[in-house]
Coordinates of N, CA and C in Angstrom, one line a residue:
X249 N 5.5 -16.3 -3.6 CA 6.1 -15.2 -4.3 C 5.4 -13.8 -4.0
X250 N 4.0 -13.7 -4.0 CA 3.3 -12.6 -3.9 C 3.6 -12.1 -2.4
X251 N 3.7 -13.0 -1.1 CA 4.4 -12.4 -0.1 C 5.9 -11.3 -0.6
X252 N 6.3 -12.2 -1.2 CA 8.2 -11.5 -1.2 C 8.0 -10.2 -1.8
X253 N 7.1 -10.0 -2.6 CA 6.5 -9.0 -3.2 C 6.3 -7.4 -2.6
X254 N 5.2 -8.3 -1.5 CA 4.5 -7.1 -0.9 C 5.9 -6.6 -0.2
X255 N 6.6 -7.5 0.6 CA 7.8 -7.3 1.4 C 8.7 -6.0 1.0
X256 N 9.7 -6.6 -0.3 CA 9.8 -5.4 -0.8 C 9.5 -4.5 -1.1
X257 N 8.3 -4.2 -1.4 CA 7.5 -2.9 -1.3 C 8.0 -1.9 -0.1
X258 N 7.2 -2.9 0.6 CA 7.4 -2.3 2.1 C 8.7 -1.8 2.5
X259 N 9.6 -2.7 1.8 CA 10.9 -2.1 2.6 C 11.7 -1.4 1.9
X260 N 10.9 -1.0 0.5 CA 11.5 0.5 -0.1 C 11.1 1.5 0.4
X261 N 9.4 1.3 1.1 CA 9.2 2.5 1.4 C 9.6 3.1 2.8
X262 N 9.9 2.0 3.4 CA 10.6 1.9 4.8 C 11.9 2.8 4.2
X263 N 12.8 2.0 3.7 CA 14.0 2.8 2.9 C 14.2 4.3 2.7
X264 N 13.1 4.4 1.7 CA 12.9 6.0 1.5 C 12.5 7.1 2.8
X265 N 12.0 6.4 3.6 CA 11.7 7.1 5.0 C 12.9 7.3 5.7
X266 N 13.7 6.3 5.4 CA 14.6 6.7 6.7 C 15.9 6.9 5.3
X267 N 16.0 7.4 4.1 CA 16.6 7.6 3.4 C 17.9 6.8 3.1
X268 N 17.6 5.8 3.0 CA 18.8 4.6 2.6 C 18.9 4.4 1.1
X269 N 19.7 5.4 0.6 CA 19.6 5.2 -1.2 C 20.3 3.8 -1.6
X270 N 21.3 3.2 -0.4 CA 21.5 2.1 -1.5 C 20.6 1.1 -0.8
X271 N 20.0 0.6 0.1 CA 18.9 -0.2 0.2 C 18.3 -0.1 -1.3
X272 N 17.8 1.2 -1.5 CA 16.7 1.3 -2.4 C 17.8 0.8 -3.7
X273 N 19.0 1.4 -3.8 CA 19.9 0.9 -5.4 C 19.9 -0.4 -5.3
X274 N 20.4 -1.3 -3.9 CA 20.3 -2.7 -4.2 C 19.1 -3.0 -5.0
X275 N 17.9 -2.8 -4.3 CA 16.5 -3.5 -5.1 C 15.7 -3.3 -6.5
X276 N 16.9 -1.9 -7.2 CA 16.7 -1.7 -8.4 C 17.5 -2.6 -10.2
X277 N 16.7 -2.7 -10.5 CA 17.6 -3.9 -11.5 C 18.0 -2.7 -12.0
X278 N 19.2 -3.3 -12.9 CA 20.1 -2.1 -13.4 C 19.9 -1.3 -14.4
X279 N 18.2 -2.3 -15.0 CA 17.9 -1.9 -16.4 C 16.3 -0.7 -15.9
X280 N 16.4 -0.5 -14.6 CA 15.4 -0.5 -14.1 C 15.1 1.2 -14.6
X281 N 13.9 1.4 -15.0 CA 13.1 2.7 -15.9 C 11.8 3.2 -14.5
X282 N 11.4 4.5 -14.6 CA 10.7 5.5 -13.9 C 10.0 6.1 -14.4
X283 N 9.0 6.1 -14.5 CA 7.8 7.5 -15.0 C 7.3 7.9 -14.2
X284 N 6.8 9.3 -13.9 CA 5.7 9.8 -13.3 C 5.5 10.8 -14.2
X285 N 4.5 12.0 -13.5 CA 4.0 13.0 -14.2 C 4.6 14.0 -14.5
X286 N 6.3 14.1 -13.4 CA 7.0 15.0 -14.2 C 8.4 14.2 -15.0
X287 N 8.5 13.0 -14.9 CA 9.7 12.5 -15.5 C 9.0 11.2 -16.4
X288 N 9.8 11.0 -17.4 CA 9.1 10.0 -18.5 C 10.5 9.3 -18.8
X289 N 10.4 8.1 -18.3 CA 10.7 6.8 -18.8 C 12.4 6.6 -18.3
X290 N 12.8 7.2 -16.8 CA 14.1 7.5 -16.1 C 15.2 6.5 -16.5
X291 N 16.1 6.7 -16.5 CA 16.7 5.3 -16.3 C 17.7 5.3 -14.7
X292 N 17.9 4.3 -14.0 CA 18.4 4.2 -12.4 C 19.1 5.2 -12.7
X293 N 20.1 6.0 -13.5 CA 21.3 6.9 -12.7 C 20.3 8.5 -12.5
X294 N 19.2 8.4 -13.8 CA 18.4 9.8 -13.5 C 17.6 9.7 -12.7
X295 N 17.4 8.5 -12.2 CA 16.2 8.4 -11.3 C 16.8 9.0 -9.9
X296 N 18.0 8.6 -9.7 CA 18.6 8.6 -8.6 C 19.4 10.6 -8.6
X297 N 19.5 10.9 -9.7 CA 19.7 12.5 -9.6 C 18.8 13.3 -10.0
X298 N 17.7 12.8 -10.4 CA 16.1 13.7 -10.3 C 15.7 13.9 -9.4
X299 N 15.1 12.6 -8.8 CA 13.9 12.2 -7.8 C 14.5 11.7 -6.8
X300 N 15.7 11.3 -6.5 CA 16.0 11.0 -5.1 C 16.6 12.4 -4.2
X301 N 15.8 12.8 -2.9 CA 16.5 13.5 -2.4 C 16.4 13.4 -0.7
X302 N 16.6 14.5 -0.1 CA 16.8 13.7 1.6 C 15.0 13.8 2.0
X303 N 14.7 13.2 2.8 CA 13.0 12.1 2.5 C 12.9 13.2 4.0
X304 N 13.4 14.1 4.6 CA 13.7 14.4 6.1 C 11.6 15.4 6.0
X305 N 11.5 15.9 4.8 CA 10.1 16.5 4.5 C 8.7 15.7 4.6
X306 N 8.7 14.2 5.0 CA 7.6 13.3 4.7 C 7.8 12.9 6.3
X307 N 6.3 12.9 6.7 CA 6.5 12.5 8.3 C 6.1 10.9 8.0
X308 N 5.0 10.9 7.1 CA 4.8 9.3 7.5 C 4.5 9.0 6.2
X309 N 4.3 7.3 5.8 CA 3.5 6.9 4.4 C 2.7 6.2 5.0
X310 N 1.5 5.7 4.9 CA 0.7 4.9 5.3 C -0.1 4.5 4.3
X311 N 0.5 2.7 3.8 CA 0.3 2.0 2.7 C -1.1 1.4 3.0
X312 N -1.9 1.9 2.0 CA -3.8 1.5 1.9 C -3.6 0.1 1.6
X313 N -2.9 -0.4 0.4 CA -3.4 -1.1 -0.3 C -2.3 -1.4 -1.2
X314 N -2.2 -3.1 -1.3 CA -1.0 -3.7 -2.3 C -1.6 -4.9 -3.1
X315 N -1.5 -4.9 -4.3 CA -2.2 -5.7 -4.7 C -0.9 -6.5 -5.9
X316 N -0.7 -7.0 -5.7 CA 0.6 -8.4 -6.4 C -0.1 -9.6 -7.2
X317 N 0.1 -9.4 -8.4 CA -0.5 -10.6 -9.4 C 0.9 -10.5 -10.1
X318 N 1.4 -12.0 -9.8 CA 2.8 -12.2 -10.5 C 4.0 -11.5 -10.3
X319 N 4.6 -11.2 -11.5 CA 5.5 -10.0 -11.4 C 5.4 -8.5 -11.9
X320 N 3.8 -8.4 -11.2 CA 3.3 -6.9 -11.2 C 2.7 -6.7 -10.3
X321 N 3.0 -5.2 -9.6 CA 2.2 -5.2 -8.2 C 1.9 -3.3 -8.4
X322 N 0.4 -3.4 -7.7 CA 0.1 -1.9 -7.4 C 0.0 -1.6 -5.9
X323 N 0.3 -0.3 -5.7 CA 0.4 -0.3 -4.2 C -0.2 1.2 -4.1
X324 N -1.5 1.7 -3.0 CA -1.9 3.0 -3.0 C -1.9 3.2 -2.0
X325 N -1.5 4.4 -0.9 CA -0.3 4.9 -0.2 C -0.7 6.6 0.3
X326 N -1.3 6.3 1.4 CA -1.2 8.2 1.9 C 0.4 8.7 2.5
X327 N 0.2 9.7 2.0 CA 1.7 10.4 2.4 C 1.4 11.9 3.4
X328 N 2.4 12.0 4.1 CA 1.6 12.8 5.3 C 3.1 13.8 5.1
X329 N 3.0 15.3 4.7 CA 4.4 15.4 5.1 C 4.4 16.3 6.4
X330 N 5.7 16.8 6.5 CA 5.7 17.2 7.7 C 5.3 18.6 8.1
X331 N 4.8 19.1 6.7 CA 4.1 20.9 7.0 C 2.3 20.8 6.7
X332 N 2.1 19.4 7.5 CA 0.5 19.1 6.9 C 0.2 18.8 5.8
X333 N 0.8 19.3 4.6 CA -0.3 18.9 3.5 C 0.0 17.0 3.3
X334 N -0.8 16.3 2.4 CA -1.0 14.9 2.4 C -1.6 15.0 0.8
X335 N -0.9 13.4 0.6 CA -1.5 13.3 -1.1 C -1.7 12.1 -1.1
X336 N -2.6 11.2 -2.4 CA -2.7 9.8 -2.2 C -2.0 9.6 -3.2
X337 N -0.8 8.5 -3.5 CA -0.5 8.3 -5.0 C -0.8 6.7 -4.9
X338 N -1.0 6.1 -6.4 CA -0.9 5.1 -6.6 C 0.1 5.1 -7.4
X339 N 1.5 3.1 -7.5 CA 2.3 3.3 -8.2 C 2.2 1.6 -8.8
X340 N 2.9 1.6 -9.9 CA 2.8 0.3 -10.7 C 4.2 0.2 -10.6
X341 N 4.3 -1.2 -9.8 CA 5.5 -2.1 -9.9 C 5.6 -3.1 -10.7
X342 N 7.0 -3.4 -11.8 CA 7.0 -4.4 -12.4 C 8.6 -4.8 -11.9
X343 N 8.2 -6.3 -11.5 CA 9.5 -7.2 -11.5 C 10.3 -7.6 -12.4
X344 N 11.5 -8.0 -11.9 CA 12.5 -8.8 -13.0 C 13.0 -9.7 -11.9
X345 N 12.9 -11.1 -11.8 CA 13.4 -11.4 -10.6 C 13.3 -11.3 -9.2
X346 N 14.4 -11.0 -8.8 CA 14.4 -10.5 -7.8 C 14.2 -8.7 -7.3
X347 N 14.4 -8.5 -8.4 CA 14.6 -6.9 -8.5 C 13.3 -6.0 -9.4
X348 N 13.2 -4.9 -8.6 CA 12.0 -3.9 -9.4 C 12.9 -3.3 -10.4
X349 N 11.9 -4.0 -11.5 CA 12.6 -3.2 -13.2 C 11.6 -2.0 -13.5
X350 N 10.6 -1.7 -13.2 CA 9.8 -0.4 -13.3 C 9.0 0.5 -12.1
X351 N 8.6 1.3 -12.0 CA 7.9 1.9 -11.5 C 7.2 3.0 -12.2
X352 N 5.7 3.1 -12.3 CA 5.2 3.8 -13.1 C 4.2 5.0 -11.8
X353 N 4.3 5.7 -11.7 CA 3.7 6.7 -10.3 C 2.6 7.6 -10.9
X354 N 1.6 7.4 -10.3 CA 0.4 8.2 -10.1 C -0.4 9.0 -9.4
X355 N -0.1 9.9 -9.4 CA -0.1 11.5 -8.5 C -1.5 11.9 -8.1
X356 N -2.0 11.4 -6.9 CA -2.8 12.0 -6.1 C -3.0 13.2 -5.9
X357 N -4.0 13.8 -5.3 CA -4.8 15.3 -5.0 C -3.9 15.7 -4.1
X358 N -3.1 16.6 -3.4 CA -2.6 17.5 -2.3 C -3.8 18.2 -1.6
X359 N -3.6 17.8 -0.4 CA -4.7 18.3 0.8 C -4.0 18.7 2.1
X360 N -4.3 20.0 2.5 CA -4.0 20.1 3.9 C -5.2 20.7 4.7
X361 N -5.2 20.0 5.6 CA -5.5 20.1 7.3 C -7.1 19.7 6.6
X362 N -7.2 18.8 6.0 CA -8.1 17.7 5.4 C -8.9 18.5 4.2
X363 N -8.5 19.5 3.8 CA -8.8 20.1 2.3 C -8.0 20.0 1.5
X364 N -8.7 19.8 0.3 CA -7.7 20.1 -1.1 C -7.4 21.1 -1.6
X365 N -6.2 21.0 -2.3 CA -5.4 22.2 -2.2 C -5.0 22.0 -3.9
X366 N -5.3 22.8 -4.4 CA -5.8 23.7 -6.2 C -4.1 23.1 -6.1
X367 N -3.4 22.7 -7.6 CA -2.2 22.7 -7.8 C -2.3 23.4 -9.3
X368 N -1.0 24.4 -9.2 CA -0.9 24.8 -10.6 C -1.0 24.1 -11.5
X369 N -1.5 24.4 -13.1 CA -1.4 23.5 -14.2 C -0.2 24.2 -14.7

């Protein structure tokens, strides 16, 4: 099961790169909830009119690290976009089945052209 795990991961974020929202709807349970630093506790239809938009600004992701114990997995992730700057996030996945019932996202530093870059408070 921890393979099938990592899998999906991978092929959401594959997903989100090449912008396939219902890939990514299929693999959301219906009851499925979102937090990050700007949004608290989404549910799939906000998640999908907040935070989903066209992915065409991100050149690459390049997954550090997935770690899967049962039906909870963390995955930490460089993001490269396509005007140089890069951030690292970490995110908490929780399963239901077959399907991701949460995602909880953790917002890395912004750096370009390998400095860090001050973000408003």
């Amino acid at each position: 099961m921890p393979d099938d795990r990592e899998r999906l991961i991978r092929n959401l974020f594959a997903a989100y790169l090449a912008n396939d929202r219902q890939l990514v709807s299929d693999a959301l349970a219906d009851d499925f909830r979102f937090t990050s630093p700007f949004d608290d506790d989404l549910d799939k239809e906000a998640y999908f009119e907040r935070c989903w938009r066209d992915t065409g600004w991100i050149a690459r992701h390049d997954i550090e690290r997935i770690f899967v114990a049962g039906d909870e997995a963390f995955v930490t992730y460089h993001c490269l976009a396509t005007d140089g700057r890069s951030f690292r996030n970490t995110e908490f996945f929780a399963f239901a089945s077959d399907k991701v019932h949460r995602i909880d996202v953790y917002f890395g530093a912004a750096r370009q052209d390998g400095r860090f870059l001050r973000q408003p408070r």
